Short mmCIF file of C-alpha atoms and ligand atoms in Angstrom, two decimals:
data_model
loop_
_atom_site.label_atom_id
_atom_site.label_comp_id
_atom_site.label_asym_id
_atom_site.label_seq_id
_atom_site.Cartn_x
_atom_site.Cartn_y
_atom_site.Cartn_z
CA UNK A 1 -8.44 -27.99 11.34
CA UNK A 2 -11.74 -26.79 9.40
CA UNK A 3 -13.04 -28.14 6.73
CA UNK A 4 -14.27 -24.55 5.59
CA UNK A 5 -12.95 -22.68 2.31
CA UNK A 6 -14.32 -19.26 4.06
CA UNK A 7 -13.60 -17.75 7.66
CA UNK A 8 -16.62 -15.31 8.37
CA UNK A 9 -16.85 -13.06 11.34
CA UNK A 10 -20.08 -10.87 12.10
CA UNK A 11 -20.14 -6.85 12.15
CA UNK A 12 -19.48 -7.10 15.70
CA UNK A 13 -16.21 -7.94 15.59
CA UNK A 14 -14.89 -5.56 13.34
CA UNK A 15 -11.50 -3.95 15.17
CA UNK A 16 -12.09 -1.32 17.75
CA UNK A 17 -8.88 -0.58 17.74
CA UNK A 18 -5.43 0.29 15.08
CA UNK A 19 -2.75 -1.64 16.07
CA UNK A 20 0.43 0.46 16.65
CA UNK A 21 3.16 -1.69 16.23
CA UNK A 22 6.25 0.61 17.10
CA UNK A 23 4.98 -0.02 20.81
CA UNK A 24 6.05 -3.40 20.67
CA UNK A 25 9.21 -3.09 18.79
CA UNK A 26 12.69 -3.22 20.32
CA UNK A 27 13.99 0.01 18.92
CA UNK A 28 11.86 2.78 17.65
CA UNK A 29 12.65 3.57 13.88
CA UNK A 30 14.65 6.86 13.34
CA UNK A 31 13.41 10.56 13.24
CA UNK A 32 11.49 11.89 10.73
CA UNK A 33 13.93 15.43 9.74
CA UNK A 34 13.13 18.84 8.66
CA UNK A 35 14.17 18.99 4.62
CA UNK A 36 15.89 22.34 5.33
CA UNK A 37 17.30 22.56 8.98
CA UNK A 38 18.09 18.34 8.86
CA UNK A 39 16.68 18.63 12.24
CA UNK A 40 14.02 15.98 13.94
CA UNK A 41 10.36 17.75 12.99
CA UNK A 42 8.25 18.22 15.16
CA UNK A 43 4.20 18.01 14.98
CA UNK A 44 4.06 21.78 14.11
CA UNK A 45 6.38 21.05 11.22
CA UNK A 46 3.48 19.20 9.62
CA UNK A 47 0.26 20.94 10.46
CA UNK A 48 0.20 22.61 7.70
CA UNK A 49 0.01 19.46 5.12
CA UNK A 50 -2.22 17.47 7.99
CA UNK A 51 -4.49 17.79 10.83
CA UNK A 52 -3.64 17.69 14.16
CA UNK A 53 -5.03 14.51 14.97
CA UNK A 54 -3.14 12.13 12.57
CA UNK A 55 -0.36 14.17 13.27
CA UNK A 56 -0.26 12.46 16.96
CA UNK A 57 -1.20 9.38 15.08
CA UNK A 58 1.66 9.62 13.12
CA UNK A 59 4.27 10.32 16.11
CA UNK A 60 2.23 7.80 18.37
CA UNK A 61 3.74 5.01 20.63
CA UNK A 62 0.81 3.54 22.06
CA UNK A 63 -0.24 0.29 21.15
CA UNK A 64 -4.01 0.58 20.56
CA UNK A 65 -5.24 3.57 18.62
CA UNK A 66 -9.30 3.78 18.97
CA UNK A 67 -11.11 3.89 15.42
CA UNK A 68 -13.49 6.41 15.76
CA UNK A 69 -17.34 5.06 15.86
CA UNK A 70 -18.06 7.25 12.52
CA UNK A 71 -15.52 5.24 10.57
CA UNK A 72 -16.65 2.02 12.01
CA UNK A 73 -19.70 3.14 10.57
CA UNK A 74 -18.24 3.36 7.16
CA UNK A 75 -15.98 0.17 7.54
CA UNK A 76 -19.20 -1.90 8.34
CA UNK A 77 -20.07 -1.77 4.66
CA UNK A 78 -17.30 -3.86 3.29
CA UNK A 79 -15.96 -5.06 6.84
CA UNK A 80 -15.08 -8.11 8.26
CA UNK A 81 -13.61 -8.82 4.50
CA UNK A 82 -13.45 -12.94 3.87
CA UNK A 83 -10.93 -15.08 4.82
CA UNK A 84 -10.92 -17.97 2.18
CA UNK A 85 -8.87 -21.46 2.33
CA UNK A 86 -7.47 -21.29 -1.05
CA UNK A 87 -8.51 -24.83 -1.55
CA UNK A 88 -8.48 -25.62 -4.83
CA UNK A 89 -5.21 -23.80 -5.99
CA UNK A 90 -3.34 -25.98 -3.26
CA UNK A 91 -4.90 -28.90 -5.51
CA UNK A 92 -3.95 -27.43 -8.54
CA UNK A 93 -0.55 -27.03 -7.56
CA UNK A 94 -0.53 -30.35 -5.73
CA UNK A 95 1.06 -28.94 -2.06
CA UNK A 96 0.52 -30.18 1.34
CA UNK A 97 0.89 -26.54 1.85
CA UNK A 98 -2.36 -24.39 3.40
CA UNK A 99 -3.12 -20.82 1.63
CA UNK A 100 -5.14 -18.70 2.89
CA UNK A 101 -5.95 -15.18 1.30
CA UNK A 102 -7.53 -11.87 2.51
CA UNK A 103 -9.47 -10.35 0.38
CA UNK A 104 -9.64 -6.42 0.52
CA UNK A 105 -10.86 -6.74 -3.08
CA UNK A 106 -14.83 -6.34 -1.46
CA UNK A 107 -14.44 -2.89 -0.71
CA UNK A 108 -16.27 -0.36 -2.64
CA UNK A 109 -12.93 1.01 -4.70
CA UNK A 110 -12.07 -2.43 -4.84
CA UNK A 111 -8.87 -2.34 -2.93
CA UNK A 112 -7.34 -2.11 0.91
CA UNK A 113 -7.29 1.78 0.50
CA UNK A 114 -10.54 2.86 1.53
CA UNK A 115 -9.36 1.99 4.79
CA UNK A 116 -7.49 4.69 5.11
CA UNK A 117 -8.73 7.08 3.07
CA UNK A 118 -12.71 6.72 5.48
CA UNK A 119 -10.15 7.62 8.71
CA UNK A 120 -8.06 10.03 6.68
CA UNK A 121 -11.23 11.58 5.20
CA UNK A 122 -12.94 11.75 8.84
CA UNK A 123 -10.67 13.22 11.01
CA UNK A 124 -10.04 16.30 8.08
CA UNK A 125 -13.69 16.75 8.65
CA UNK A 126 -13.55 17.11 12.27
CA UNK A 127 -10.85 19.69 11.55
CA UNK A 128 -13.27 21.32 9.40
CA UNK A 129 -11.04 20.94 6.18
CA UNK A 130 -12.84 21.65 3.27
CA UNK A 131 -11.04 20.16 0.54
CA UNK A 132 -8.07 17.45 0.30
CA UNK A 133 -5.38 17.24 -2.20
CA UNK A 134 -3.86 14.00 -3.40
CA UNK A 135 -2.00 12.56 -6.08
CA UNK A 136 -2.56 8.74 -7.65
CA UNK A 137 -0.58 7.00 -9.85
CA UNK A 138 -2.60 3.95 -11.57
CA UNK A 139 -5.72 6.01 -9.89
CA UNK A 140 -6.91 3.17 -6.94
CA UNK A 141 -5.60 6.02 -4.30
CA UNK A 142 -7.56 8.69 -5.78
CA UNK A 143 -10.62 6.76 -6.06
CA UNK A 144 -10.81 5.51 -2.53
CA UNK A 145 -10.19 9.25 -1.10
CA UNK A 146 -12.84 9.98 -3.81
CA UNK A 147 -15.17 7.68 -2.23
CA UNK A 148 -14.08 8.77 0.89
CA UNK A 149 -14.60 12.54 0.25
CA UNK A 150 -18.12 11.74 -1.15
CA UNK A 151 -19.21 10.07 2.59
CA UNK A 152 -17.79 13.33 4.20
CA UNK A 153 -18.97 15.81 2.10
CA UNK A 154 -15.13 16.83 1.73
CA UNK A 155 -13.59 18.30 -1.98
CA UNK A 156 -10.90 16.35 -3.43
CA UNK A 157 -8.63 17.10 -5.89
CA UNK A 158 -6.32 14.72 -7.02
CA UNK A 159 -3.04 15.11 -9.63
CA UNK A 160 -2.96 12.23 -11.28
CA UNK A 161 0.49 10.38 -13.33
CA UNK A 162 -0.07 12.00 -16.61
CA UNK A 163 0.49 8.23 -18.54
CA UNK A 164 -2.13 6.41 -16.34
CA UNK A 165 -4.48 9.45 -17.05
CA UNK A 166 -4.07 8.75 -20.48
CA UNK A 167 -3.97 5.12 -19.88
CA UNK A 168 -6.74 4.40 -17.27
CA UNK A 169 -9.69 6.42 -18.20
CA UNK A 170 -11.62 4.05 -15.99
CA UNK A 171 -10.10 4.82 -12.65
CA UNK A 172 -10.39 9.40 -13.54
CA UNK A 173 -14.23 8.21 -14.72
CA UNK A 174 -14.74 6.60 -11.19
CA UNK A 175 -12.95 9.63 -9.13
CA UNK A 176 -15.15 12.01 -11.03
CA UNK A 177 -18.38 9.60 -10.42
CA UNK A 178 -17.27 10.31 -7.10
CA UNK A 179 -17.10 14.06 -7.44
CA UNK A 180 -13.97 14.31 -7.24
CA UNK A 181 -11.49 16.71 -9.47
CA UNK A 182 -8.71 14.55 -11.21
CA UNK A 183 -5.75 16.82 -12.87
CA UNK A 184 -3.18 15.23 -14.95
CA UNK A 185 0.25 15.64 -13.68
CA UNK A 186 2.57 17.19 -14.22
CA UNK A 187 -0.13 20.16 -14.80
CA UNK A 188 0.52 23.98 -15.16
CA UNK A 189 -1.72 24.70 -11.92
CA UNK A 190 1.49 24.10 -9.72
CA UNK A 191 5.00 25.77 -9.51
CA UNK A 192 6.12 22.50 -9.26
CA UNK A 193 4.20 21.24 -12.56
CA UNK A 194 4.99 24.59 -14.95
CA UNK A 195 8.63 23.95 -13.65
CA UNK A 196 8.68 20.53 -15.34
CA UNK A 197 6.35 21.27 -18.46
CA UNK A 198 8.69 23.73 -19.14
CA UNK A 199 11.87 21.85 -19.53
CA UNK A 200 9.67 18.96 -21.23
CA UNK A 201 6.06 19.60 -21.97
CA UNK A 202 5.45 16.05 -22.90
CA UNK A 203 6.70 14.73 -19.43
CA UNK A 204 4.78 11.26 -18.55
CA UNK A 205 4.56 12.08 -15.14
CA UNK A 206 5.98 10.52 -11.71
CA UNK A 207 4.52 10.22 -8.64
CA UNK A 208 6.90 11.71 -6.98
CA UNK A 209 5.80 14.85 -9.09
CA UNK A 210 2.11 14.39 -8.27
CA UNK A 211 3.44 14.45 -4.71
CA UNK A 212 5.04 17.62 -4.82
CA UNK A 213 1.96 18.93 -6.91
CA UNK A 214 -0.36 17.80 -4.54
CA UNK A 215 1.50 18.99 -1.28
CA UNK A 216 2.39 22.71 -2.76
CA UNK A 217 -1.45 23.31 -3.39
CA UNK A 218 -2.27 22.22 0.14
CA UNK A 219 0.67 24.27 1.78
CA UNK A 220 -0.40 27.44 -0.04
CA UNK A 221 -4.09 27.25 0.83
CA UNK A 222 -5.86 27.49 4.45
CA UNK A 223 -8.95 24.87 3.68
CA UNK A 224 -6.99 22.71 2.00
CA UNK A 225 -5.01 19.55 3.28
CA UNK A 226 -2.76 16.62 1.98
CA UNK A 227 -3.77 13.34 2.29
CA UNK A 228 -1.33 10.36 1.49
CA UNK A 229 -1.99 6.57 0.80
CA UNK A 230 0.94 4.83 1.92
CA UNK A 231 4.16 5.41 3.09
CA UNK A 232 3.37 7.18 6.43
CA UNK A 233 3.14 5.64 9.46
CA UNK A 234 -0.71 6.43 10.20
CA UNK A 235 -1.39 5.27 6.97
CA UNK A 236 -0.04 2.32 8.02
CA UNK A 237 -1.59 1.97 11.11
CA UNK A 238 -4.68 2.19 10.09
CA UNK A 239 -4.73 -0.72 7.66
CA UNK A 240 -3.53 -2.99 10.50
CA UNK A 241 -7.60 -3.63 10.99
CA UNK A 242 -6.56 -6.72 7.98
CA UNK A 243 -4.13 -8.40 10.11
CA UNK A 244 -6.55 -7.98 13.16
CA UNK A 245 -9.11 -9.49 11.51
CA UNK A 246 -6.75 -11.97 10.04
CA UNK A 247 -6.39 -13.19 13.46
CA UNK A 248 -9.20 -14.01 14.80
CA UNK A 249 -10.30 -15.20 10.93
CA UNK A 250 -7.18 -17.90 11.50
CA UNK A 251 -8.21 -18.79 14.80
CA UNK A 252 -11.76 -19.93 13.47
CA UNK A 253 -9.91 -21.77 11.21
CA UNK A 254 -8.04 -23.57 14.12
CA UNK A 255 -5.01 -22.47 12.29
CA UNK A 256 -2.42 -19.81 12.05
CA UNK A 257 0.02 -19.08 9.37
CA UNK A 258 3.86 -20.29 9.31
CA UNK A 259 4.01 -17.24 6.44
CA UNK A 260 2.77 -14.11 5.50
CA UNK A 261 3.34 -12.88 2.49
CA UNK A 262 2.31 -9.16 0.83
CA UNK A 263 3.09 -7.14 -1.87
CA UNK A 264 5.05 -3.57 -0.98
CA UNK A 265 4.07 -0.64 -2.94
CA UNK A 266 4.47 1.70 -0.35
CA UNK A 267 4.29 -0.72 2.75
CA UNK A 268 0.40 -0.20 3.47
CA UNK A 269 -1.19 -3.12 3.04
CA UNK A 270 1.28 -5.39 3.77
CA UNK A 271 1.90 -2.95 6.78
CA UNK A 272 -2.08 -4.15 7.29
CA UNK A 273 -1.60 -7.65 7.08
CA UNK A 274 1.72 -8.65 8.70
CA UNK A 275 2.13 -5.90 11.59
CA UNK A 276 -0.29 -7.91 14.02
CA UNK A 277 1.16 -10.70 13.65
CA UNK A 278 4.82 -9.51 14.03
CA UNK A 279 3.71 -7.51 17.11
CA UNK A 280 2.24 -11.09 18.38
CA UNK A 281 5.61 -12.43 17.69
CA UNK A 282 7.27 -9.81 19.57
CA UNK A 283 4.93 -10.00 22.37
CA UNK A 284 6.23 -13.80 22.69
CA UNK A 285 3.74 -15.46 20.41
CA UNK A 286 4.16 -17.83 17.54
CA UNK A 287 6.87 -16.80 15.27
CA UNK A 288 6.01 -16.15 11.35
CA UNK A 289 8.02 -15.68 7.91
CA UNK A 290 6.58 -12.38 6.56
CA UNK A 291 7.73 -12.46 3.17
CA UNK A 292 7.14 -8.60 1.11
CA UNK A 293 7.27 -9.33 -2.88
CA UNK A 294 7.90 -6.26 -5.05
CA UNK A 295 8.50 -5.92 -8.90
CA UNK A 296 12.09 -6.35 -9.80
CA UNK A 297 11.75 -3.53 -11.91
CA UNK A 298 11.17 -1.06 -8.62
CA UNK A 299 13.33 -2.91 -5.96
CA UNK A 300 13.50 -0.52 -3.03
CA UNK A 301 13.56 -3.00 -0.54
CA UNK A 302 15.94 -5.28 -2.16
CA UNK A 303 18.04 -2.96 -4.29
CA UNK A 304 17.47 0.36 -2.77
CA UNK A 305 20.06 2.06 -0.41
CA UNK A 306 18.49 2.51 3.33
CA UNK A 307 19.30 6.00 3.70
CA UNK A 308 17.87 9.16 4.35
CA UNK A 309 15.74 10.56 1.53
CA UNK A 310 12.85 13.09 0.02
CA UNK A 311 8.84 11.35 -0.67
CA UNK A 312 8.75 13.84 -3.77
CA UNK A 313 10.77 15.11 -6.54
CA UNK A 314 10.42 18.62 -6.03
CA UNK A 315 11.89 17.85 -2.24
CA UNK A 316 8.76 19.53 -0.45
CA UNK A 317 8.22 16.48 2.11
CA UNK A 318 10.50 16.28 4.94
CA UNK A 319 13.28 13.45 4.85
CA UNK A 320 12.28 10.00 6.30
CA UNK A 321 15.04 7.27 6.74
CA UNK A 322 13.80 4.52 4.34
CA UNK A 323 14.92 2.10 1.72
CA UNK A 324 15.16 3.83 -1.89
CA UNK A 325 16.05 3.90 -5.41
CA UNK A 326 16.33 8.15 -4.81
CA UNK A 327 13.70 10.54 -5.30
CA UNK A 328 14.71 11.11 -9.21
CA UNK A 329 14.48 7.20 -10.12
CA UNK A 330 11.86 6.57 -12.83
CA UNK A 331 10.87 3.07 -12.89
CA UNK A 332 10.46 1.48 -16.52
CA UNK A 333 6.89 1.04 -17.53
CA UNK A 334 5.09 -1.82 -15.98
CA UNK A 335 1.25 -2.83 -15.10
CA UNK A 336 1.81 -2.60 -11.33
CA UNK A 337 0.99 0.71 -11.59
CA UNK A 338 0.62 0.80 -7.01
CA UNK A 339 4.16 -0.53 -7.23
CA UNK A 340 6.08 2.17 -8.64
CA UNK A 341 6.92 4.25 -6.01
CA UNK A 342 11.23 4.99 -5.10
CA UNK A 343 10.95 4.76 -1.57
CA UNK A 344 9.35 2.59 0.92
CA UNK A 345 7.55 2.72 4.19
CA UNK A 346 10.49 4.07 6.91
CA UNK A 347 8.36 1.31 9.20
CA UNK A 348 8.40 -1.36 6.73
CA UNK A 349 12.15 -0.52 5.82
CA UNK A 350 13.12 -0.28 10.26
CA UNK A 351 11.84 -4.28 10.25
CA UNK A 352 14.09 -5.15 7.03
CA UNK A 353 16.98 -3.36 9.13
CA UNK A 354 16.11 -5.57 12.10
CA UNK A 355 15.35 -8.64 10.59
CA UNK A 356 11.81 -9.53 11.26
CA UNK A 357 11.13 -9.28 7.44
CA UNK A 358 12.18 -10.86 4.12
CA UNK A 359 12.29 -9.23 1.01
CA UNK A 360 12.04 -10.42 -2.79
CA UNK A 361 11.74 -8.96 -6.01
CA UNK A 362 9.98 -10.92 -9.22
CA UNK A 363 9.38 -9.61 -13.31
CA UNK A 364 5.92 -8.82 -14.34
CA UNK A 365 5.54 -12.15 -16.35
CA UNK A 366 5.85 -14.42 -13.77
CA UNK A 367 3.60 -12.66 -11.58
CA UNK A 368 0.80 -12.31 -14.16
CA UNK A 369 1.80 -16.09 -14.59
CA UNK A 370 0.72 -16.46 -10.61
CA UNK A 371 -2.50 -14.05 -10.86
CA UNK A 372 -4.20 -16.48 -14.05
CA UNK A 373 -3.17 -19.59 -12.13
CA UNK A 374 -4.84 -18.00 -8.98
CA UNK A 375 -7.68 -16.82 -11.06
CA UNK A 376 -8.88 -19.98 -12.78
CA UNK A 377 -8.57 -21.68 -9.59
CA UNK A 378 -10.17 -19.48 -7.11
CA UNK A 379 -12.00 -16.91 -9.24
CA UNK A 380 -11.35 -14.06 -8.12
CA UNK A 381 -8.64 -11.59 -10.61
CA UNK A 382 -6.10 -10.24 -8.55
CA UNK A 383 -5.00 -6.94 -9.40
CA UNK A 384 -1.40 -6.76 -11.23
CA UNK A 385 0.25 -5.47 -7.62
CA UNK A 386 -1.86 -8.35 -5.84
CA UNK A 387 0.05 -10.68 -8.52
CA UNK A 388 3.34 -10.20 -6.23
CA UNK A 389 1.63 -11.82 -3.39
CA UNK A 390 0.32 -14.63 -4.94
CA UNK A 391 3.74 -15.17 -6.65
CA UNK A 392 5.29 -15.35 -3.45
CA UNK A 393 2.48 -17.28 -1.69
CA UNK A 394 2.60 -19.91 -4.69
CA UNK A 395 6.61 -20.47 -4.65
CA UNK A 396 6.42 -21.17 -1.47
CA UNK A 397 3.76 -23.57 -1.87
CA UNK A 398 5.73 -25.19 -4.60
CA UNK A 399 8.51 -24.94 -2.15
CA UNK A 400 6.10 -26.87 0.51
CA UNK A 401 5.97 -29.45 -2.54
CA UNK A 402 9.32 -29.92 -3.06
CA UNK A 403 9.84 -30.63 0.23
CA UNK A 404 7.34 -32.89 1.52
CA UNK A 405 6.00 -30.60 4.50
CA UNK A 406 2.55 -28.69 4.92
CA UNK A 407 3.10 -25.02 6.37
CA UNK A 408 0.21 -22.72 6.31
CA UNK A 409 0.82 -19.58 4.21
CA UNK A 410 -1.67 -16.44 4.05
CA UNK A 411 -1.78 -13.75 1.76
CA UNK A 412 -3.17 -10.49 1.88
CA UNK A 413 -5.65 -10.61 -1.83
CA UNK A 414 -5.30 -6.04 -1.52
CA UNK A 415 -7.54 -5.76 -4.60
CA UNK A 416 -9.19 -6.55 -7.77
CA UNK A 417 -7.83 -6.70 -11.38
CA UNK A 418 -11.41 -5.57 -12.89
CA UNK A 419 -10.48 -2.20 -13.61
CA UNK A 420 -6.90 -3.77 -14.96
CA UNK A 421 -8.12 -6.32 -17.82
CA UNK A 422 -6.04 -4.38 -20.66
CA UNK A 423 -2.81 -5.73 -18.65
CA UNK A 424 -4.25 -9.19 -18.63
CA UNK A 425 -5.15 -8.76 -22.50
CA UNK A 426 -1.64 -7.85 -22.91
CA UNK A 427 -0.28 -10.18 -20.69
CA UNK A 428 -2.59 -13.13 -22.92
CA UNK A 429 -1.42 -11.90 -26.38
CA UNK A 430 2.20 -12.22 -25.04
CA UNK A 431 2.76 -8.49 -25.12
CA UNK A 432 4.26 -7.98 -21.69
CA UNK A 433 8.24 -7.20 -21.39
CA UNK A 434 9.53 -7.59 -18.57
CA UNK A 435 11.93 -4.54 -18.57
CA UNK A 436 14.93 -3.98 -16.25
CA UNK A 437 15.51 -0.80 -14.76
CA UNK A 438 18.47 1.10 -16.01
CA UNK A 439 21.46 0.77 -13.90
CA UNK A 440 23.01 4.04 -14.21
CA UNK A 441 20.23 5.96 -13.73
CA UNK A 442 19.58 4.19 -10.47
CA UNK A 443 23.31 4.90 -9.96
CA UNK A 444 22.62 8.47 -10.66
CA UNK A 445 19.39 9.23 -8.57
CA UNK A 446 21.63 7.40 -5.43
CA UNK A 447 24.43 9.60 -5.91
CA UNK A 448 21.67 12.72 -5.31
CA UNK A 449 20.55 11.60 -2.41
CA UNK A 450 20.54 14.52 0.16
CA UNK A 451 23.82 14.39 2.62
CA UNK A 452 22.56 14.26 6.50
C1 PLP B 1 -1.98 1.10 -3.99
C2 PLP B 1 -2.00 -0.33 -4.07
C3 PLP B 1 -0.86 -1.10 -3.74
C4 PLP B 1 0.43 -0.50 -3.30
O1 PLP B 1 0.41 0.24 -2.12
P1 PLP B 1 0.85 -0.32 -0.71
O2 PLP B 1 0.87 0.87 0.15
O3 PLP B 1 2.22 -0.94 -0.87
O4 PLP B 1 -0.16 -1.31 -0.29
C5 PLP B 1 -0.95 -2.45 -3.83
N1 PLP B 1 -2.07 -3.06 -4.24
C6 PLP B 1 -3.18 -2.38 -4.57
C7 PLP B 1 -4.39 -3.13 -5.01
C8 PLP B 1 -3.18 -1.00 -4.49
O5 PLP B 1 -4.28 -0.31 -4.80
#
């Protein structure tokens, strides 16, 4: 094993290819349906929300999808991210354990997302799209399809939770460094948004409402599409260019991990990070524990119903087959702001069903607990949905401890905390809660779920 605390790889071998993982696994996940005929949709169902091309991306069972050179181009900025030996937090927490983290923190929004959002933001081009509509939540979405847009020359607008707009002035100041147009949400320039404001002008905002904002502007206008940051399964895919890497990063370390361990917003980055090496597994490789952490206060995976359900309040998306909390669940307030969404990835929710994943849920405090721990060791300030990983990553160090054995454990480091210090402030002056969601509500938003 190397003695090395960072894994570099040149330009060079940045991936050429997404990996597709629903070639390699032993039942493909269940139909995506139409939200008013309950029938399978088909690519011309979507074409007006997308283009064409990650349309096919999105219904694709090949294994490799090419990246485009153009968006190589981009990646090269920020790409091959490091692969560091988290040596000095395995002394800190005295384990025979190995940790190894990602970071996706390096890239220029500070997150995984600008992954996606380059490809996403590229192929809209070569549609000749002029502008996008999104929506953000805590605002890292909309600032990497701000980016993005800027690189393209592409208009984005993006609706924007009306709390974190009032919140997170930083993220809306970087979006509109970026050019972009950030609206809170809900707003009165959507059907959607008056229909709200009207029963409750002082709504905080959901992203399931941004959602349905964002999506109702881009089906009403021809230059206009929708661009999503998680969730969908070319989102997904193309984020799999961190477990690629991962790879080979491992294999320069003459090691490869006995866990993998992410935190699940939507699915996307730990879609990024595990998928390769699940599809290795499946392909008769090594077998690994891929462990997704998300806050207890938004447990799709682990408290949600796997059922058929709407992305968006207004029930404008078409149904996917997923784990959720239903499309009317509001989480209670908590610093995770990437975390809050009711549903999760159908892909990420298809390898729950089967098995090849494990699923946990932790409070706020301990995770913040994890991310200073992590920080004074290593450095580097994980953002508050990075936390969950590093939670998980560190119990099972502990758990390594405990038991006397040394298993190698990576985790995927999806982004920075710098834009995020009031939640450490808060967390320091012992101002974080760590709220439970209420029970009947998520009783109630189940009970609406839509009968297939
Ligand atoms: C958006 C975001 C998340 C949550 O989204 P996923 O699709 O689950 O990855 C997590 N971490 C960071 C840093 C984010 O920006």
């Amino acid at each position: 094993m190397s003695e090395s605390i960072k894994y570099n790889l040149d330009e060079s071998q940045i991936p050429k290819f997404w990996y597709n993982l629903v070639a390699d696994l032993p039942t493909p996940p269940p139909p995506v349906l139409h939200p008013g005929t309950h029938q399978p949709v088909g690519p011309a169902d979507l074409e007006p929300l997308f283009p064409m091309s990650l349309i096919m991306q999105e219904v694709s069972t090949e294994r490799e999808v090419e990246i485009p050179e153009p968006v190589r181009e981009i990646y090269r900025q920020w790409r091959v991210t490091p692969l560091y030996r988290a040596r000095r937090l395995e002394k800190a927490l005295d384990t025979p354990a190995r940790i190894y983290y990602k970071y996706e923190g390096v890239s220029p929004a500070g997150s995984h997302k600008p992954n996606t959002a380059v490809a996403q933001a590229f192929y809209n081009k070569q549609a000749g799209v002029k502008r996008i509509a999104t929506e953000t939540g805590a605002g890292q979405w909309g600032s990497s399809l701000a980016f993005a847009g800027a690189v393209f020359g592409i208009e984005i607008e993006v609706f924007m939770v009306r709390v974190s707009y009032n919140q997170k002035p930083y993220r809306r100041a970087m979006m509109e460094t970026y050019g972009a147009r950030c609206v809170p949400s809900p707003s009165r320039e959507t059907l959607s948004g008056r229909a709200i404001l009207d029963q409750n002008p002082d709504h905080p905002g959901s992203l399931g409402i941004a959602i349905s904002e964002a999506v109702e502007v881009a089906a009403q206008r021809d230059d206009t599409k929708y661009a999503l940051g998680s969730v969908l399964n070319h989102v997904l895919l193309h984020q799999t260019v961190i477990g690629q890497e991962s790879i080979a990063q491992m294999e320069v370390a003459d090691d490869y991990p006995d866990i993998v361990v992410g935190c699940t917003g939507g699915g996307s980055n730990f879609a990024g990070i595990a998928f390769p090496f699940i599809g290795a597994q499946l392909r008769g490789g090594k077998n690994v524990r891929v462990i997704a952490v998300e806050p207890a206060a938004c447990p799709s995976l682990t408290r949600g119903r796997y059922a058929y359900d709407f992305g968006d309040t207004a029930h404008l998306t078409p149904l996917t087959m997923m784990h959720t909390l239903g499309s009317t669940f509001t989480p209670p307030g908590f610093h995770a702001g990437g975390l809050r969404y009711h549903g999760m990835a159908p892909l990420v929710s298809h390898l729950r069903q089967l098995g090849l994943i494990e699923a946990r849920a932790y409070h706020q405090t301990k995770c913040f607990e994890a991310g200073v721990a992590f920080a004074r060791a290593e450095g580097i300030i994980p953002a508050p949905e990075a936390n969950h990983a590093v939670r998980g990553a560190i119990d099972e160090a502990i758990r390594c401890r405990e038991e006397g054995v040394s298993r190698s454990i990576l985790l995927n480091l999806c982004g920075h905390g710098h834009l995020d210090m009031q939640a450490y402030a808060d967390y320091a002056a012992g101002r974080l809660v760590d709220q439970e969601y209420d029970e009947s509500e998520l009783a109630m938003a189940l009970s609406g779920l839509p009968t297939v």
